[in-house]
Tab-separated table of C-alpha atoms and ligand atoms in Angstrom:
chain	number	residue	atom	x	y	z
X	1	UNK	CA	1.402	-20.304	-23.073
X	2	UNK	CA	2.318	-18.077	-20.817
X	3	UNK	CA	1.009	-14.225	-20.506
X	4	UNK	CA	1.829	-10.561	-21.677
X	5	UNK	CA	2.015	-8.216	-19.071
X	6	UNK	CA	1.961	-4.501	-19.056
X	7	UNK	CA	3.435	-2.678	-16.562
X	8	UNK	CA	1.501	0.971	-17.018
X	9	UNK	CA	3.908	3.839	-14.894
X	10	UNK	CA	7.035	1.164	-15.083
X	11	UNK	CA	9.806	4.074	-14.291
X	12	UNK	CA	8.163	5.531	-11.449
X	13	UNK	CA	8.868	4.177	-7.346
X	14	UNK	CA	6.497	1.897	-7.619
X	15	UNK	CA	7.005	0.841	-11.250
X	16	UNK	CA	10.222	-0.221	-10.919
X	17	UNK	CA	9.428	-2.524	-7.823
X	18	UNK	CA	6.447	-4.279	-9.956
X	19	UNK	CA	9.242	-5.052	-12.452
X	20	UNK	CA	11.346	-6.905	-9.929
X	21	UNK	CA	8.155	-8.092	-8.191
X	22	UNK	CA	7.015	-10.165	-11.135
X	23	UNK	CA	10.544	-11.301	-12.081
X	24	UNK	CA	10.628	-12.765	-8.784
X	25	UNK	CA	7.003	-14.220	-9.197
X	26	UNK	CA	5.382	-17.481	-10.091
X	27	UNK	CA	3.342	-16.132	-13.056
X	28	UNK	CA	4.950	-17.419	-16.426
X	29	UNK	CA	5.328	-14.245	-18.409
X	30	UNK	CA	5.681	-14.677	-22.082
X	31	UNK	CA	5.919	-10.835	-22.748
X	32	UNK	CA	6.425	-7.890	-20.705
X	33	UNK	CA	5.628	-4.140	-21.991
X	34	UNK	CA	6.897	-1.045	-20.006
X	35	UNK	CA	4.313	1.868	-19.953
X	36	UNK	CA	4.848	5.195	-19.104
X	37	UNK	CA	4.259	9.180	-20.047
X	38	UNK	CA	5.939	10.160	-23.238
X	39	UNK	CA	9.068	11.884	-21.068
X	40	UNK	CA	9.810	8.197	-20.921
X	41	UNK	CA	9.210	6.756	-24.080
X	42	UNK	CA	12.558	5.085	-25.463
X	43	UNK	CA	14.118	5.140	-22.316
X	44	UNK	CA	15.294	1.177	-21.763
X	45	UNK	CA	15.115	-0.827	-18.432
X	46	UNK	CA	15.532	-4.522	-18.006
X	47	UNK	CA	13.440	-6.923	-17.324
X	48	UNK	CA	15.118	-10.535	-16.341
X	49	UNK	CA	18.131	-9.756	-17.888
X	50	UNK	CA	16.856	-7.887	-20.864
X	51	UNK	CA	16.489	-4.693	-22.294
X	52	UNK	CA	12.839	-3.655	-22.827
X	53	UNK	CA	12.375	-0.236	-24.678
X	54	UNK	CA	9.845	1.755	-22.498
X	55	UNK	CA	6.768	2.964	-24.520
X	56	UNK	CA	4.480	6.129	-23.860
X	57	UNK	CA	0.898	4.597	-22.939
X	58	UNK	CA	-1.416	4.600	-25.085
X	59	UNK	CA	-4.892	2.945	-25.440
X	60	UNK	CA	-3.479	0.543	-28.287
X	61	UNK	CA	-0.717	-0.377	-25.908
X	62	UNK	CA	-2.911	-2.666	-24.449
X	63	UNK	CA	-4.170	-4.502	-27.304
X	64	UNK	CA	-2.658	-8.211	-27.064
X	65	UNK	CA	-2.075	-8.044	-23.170
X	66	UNK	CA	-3.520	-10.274	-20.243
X	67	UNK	CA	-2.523	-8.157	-17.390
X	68	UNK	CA	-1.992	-4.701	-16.530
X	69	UNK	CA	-0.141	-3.843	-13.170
X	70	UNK	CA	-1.050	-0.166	-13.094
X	71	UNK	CA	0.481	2.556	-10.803
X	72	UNK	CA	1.347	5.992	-13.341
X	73	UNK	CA	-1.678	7.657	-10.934
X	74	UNK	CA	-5.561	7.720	-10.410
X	75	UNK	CA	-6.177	10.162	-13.583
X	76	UNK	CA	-4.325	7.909	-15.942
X	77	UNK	CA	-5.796	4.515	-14.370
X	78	UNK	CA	-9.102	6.644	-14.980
X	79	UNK	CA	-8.234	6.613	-18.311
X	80	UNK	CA	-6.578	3.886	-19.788
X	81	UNK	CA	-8.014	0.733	-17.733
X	82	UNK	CA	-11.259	0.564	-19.281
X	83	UNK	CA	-9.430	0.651	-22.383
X	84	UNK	CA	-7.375	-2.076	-21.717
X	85	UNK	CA	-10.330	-3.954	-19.878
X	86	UNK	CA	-12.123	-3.415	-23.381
X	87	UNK	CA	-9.199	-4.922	-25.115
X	88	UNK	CA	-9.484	-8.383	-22.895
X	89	UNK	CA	-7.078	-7.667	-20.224
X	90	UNK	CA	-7.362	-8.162	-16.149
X	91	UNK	CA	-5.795	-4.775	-14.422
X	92	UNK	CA	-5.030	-5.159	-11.251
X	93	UNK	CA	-4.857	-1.388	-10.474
X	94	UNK	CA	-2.148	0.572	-7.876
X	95	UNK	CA	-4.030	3.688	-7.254
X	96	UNK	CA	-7.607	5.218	-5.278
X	97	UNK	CA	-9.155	5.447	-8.829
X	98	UNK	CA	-11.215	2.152	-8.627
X	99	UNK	CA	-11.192	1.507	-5.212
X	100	UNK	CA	-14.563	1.787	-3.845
X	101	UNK	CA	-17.270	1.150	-6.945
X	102	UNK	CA	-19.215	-1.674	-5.858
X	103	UNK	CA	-18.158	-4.129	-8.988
X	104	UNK	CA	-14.151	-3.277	-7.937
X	105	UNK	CA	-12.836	-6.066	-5.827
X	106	UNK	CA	-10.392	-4.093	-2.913
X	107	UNK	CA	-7.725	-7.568	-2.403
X	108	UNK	CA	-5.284	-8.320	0.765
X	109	UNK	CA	-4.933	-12.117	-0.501
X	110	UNK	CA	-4.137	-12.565	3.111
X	111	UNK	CA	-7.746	-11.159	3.836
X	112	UNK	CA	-10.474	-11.584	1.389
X	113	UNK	CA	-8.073	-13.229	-1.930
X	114	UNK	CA	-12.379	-14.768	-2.251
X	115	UNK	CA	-13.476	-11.693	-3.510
X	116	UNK	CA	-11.213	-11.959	-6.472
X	117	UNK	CA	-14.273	-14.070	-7.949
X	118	UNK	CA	-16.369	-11.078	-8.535
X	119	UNK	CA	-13.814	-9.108	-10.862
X	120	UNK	CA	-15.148	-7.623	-14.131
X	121	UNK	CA	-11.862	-6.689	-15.056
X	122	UNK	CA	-10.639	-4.092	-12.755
X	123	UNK	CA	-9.045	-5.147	-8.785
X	124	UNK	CA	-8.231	-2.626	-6.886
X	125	UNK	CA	-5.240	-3.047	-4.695
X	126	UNK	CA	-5.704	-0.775	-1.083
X	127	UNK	CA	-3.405	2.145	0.364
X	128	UNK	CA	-0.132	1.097	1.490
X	129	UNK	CA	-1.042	2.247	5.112
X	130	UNK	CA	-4.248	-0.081	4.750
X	131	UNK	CA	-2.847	-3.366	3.466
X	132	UNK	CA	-0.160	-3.613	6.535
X	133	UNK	CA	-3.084	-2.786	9.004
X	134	UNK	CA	-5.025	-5.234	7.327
X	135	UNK	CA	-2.002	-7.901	7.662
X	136	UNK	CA	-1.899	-7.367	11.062
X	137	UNK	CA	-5.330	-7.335	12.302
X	138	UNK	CA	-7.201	-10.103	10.678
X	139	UNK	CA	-5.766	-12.820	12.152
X	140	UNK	CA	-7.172	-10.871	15.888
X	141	UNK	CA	-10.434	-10.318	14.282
X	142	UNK	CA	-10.738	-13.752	12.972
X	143	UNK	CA	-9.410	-14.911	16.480
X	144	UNK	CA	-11.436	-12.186	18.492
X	145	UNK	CA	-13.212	-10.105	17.138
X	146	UNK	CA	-12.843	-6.086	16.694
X	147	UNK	CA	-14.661	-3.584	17.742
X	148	UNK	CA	-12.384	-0.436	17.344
X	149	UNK	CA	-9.419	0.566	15.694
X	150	UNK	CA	-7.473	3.430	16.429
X	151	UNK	CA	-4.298	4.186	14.306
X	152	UNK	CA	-1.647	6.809	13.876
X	153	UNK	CA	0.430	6.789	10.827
X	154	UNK	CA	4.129	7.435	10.545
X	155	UNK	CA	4.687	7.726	6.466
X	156	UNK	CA	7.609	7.148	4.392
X	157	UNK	CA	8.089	9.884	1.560
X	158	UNK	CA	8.449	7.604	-0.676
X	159	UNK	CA	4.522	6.721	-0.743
X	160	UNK	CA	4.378	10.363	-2.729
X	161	UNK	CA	6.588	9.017	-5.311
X	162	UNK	CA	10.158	9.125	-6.875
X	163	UNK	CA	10.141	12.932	-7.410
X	164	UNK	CA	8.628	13.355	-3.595
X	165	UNK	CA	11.450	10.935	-2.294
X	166	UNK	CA	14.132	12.815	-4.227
X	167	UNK	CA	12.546	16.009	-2.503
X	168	UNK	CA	13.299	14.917	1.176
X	169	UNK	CA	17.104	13.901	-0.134
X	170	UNK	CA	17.626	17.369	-1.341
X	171	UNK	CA	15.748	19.105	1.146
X	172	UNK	CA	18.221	16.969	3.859
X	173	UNK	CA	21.096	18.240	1.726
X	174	UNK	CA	20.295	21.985	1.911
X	175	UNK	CA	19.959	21.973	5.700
X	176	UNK	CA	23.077	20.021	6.304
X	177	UNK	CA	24.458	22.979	4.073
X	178	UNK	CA	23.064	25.466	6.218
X	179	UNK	CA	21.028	26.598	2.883
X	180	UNK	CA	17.137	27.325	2.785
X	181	UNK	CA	15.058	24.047	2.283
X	182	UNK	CA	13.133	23.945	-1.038
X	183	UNK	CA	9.610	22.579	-0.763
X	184	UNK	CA	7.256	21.846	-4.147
X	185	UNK	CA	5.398	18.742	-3.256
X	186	UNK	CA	4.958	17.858	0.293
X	187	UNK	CA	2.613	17.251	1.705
X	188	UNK	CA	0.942	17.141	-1.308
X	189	UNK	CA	1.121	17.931	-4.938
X	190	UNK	CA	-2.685	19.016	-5.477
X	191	UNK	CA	-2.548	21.473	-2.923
X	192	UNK	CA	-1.880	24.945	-2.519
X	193	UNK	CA	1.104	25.713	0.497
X	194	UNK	CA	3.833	23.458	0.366
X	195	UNK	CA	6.334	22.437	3.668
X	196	UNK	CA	10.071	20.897	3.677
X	197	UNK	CA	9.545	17.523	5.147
X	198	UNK	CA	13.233	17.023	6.417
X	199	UNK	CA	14.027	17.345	9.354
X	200	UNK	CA	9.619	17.720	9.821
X	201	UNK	CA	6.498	15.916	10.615
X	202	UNK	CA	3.385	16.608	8.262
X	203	UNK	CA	0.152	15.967	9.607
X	204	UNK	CA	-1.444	15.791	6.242
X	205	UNK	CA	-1.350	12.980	3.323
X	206	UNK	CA	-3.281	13.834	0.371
X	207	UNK	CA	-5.898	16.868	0.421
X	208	UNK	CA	-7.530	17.989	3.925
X	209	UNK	CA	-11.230	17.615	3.659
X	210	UNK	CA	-14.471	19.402	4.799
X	211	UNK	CA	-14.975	16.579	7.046
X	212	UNK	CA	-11.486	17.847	8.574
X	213	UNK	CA	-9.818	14.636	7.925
X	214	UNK	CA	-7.357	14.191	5.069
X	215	UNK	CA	-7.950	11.606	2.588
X	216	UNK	CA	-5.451	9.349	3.300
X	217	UNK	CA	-7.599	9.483	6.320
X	218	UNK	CA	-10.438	8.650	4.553
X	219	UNK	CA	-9.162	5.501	2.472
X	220	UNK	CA	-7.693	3.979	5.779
X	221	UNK	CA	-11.340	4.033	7.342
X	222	UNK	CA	-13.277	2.954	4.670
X	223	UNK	CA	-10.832	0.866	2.617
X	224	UNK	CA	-10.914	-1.129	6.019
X	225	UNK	CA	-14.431	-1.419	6.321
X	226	UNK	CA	-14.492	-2.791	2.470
X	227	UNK	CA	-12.255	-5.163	3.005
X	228	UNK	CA	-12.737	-6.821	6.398
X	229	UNK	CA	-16.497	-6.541	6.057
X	230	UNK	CA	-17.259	-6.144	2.490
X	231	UNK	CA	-18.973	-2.889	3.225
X	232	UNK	CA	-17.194	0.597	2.883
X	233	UNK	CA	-19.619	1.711	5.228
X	234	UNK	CA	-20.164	-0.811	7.838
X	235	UNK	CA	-20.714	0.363	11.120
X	236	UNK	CA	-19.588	-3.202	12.798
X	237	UNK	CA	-16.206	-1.820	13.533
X	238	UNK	CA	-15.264	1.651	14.546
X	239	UNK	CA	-12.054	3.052	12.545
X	240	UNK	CA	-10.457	6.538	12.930
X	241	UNK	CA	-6.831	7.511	11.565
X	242	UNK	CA	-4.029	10.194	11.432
X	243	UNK	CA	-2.033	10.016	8.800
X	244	UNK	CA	1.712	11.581	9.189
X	245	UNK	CA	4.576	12.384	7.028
X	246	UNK	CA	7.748	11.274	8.182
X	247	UNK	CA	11.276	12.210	7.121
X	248	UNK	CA	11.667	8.375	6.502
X	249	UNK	CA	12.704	7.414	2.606
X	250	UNK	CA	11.119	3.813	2.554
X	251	UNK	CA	8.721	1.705	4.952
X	252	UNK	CA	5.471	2.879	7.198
X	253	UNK	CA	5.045	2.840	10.838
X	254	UNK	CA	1.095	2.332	12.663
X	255	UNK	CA	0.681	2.743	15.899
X	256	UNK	CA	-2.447	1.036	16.735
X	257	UNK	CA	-4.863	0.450	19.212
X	258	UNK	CA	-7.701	-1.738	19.139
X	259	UNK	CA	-10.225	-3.272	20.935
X	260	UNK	CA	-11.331	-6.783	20.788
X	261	UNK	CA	-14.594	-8.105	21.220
X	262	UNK	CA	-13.416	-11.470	23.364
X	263	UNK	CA	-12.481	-10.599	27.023
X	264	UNK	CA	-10.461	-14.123	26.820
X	265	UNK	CA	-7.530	-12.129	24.002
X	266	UNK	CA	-4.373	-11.718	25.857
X	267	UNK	CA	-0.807	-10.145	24.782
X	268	UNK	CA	0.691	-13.816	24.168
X	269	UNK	CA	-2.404	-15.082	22.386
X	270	UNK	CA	-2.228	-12.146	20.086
X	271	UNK	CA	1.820	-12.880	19.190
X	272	UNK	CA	1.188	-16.573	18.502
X	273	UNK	CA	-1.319	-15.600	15.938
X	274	UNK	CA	0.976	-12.929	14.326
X	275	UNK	CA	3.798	-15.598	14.397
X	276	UNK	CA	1.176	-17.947	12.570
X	277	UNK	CA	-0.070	-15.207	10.096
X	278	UNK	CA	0.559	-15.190	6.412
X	279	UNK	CA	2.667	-12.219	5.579
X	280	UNK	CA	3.136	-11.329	8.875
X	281	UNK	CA	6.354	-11.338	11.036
X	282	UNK	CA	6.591	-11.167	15.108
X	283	UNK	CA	9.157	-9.501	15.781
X	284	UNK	CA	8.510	-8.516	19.408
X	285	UNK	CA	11.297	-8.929	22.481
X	286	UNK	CA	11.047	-5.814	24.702
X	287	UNK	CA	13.690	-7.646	27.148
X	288	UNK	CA	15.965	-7.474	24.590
X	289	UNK	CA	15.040	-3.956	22.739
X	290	UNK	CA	13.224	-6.180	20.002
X	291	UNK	CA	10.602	-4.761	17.940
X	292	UNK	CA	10.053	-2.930	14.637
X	293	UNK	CA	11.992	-0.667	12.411
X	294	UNK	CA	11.611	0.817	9.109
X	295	UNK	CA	15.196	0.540	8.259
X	296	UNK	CA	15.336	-3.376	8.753
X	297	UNK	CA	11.653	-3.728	6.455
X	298	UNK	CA	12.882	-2.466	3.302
X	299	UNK	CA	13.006	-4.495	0.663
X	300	UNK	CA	11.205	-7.294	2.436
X	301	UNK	CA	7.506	-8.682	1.157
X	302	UNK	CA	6.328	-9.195	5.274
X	303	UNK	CA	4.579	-6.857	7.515
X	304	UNK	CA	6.713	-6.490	11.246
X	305	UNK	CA	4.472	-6.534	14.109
X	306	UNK	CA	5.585	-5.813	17.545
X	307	UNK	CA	5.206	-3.609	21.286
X	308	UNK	CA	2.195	-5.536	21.840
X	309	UNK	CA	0.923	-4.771	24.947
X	310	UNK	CA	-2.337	-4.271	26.664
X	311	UNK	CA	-4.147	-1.150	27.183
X	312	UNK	CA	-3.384	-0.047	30.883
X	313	UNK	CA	-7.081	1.310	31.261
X	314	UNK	CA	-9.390	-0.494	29.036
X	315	UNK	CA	-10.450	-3.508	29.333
X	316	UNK	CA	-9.970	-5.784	26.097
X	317	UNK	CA	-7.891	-2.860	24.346
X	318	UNK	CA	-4.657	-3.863	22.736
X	319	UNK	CA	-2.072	-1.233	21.556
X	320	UNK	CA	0.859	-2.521	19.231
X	321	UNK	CA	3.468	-0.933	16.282
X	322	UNK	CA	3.270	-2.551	12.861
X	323	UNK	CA	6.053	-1.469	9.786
X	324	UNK	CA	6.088	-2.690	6.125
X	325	UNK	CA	8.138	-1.362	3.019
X	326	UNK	CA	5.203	0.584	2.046
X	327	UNK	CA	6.430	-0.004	-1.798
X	328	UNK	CA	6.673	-3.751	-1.770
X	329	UNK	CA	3.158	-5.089	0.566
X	330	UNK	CA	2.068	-1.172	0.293
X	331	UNK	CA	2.079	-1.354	-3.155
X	332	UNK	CA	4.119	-3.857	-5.898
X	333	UNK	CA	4.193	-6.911	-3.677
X	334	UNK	CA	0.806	-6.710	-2.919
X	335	UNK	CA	-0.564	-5.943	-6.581
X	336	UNK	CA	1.746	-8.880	-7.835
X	337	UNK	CA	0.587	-11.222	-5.185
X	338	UNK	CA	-3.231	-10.613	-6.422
X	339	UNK	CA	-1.702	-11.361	-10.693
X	340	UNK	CA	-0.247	-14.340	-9.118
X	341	UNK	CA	-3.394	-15.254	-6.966
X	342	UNK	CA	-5.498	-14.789	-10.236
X	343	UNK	CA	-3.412	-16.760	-12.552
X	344	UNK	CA	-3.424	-19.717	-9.978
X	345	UNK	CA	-7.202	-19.361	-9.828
X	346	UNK	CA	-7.662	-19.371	-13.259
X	347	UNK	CA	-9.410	-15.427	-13.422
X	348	UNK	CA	-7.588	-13.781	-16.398
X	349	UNK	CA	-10.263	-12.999	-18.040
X	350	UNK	CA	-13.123	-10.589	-18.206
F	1	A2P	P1	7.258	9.080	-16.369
F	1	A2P	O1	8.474	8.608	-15.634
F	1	A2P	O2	7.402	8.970	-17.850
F	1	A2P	O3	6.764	10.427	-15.921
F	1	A2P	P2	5.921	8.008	-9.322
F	1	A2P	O4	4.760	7.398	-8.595
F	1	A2P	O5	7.242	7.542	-8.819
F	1	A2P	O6	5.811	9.500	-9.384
F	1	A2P	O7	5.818	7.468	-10.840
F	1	A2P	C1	4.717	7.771	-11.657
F	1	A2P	C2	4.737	6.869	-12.882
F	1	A2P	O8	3.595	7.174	-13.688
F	1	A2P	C3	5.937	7.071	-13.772
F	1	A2P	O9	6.288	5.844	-14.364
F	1	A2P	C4	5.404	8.059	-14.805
F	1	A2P	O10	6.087	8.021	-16.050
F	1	A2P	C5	4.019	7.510	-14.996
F	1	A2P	N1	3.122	8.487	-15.601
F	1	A2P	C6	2.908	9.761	-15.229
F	1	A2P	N2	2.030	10.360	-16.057
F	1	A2P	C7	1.678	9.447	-16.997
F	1	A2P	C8	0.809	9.438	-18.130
F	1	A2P	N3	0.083	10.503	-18.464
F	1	A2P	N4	0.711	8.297	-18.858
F	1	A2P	C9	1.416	7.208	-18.520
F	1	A2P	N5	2.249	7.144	-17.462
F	1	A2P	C10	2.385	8.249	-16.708
């Protein structure tokens, strides 16, 4: 008894958080295996205590394993998930590669954990700026209904990666040196120009599209719709989203407005049912300079919801500030929660 888990891009940001992630979990893990790219293979990291060799992943590294917690990036998810779903195992994937095919179940377990049911193998888990939105607003749509959503991003670098994070540090170093700041992957790596994000603001996550919105832009709209309504397309609620890059190492900020559908919402109706929602932490005392930070979220599994407040114009409009450490709920957290929300469901299987 007990399962074997891969952990498929287990040096990278993420990575290493899914390997403390499931140490801290409730699923009984019987064996672990540490995937990466063949730079890594040999390399050893620890996992509760021991030392696990990491391998270079391979379809055959998946032969013999339950669950795959994948996050090495959408072309190798591409690529090696069907192979390990063909080999028996339940991947429970990191990255934009599944997300939106119909048979792909896109899992808040705070939200929809239901539509775990209809897995054939693959579960997508959403964008890190999508799963603390999500946290934060379903318990108001449950309560009241939504008509709109309106949200501005304020990034971590971290969401880019290890090598992206370690480009900000350096980047900070140079200009505190007086030198020229370096830029080779902000504000993204598939694109042409690149920008110093230290000391910056970059109004563009992931590749600008014709549409003129990026496509971080894109996933927060639709990944929504998907998983609020079931339909990446719905029309019931109205989303739109800028996505920014902040000099910040670790943890997102939203600013959000919304409008509700019930005229009867108010501010302290809203913050009683944040302080009763799952994975969700009020943390909202103006009177007392109260409210969110992304310094105090890191390293913490909750989303941080505060400056609630009422529109001053609109009727029914709500505007608030919501921060999570977007590699924990954002991203390992949130992909472990779904392994343990499977294994207590009894849906390892395919
Ligand atoms: P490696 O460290 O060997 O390059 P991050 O999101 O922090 O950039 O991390 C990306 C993760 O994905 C790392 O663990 C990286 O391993 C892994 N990875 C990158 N390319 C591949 C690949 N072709 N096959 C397997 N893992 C990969």
């Amino acid at each position: 008894d007990g399962y074997t888990v891969a952990i498929l891009g287990a040096t990278g940001a993420v990575g290493t958080r899914l390997i403390q992630q499931l140490e801290q979990s409730t699923i009984p893990v019987n064996k672990i295996k540490l995937l990466a790219s063949y730079r890594s293979a040999g390399k050893k990291l620890q996992f509760k205590g021991q030392d696990v060799t990491v391998e270079e992943a391979k379809p055959e590294s998946f032969e013999g394993v339950d669950i795959v917690l994948a996050s090495a990036g959408g072309s190798v998810s591409k690529k090696l998930l069907p192979e390990a779903v063909k080999r028996g195992a339940v991947c429970v994937d990191n990255t934009s590669a599944f997300r939106m095919e119909e048979d792909v179940p896109l899992v808040v377990p705070e939200v929809n954990e239901a539509a775990l049911y209809n897995h054939h193998g693959i579960i997508a888990n959403p964008n890190c700026s999508t799963i603390q939105m999500m946290v934060a607003l379903e318990p108001i749509r449950k309560a009241f209904g939504l008509k709109q959503i309106i949200v501005s991003t304020y990034q971590a670098a971290s969401g880019a990666g290890q090598s992206a994070l370690n480009e900000l540090y350096s980047e900070a170093q140079d200009y505190l040196d007086g030198k020229d700041m370096h830029a080779d992957i902000f504000p993204t790596k598939g694109d042409e120009k690149h920008y110093p994000l230290a000391f910056n603001l970059l109004p563009q996550i992931d590749v600008l599209e014709d549409n003129l919105y990026s496509h971080e832009e894109w996933k927060m709209i639709h990944e929504t719709k998907k998983i609020m309504l079931g339909d990446m397309d719905s029309p019931e609620i109205k989303v739109t989203a800028t996505c920014v890059r902040v000099p910040v190492p670790i943890s997102h900020g939203e600013s959000i407005y919304i409008e509700v559908e019930d005229k009867s919402a108010t501010t302290e109706k809203i913050q009683e049912l944040i302080r009763q929602a799952q994975g969700a932490v009020l943390e909202d005392d103006p009177k007392h300079q109260i409210y969110p930070q992304p310094i105090n979220a890191v390293g913490k599994r909750d989303t941080y919801v505060g400056r609630i407040r009422p529109d001053l114009e609109n009727e029914g409009a709500f505007n608030m500030w919501v921060v999570s450490d977007n590699l924990l709920k954002g991203a390992a957290w949130n992909t472990v929660q779904i392994a343990e929300r499977l294994v207590a469901d009894n849906l390892v299987h395919n």
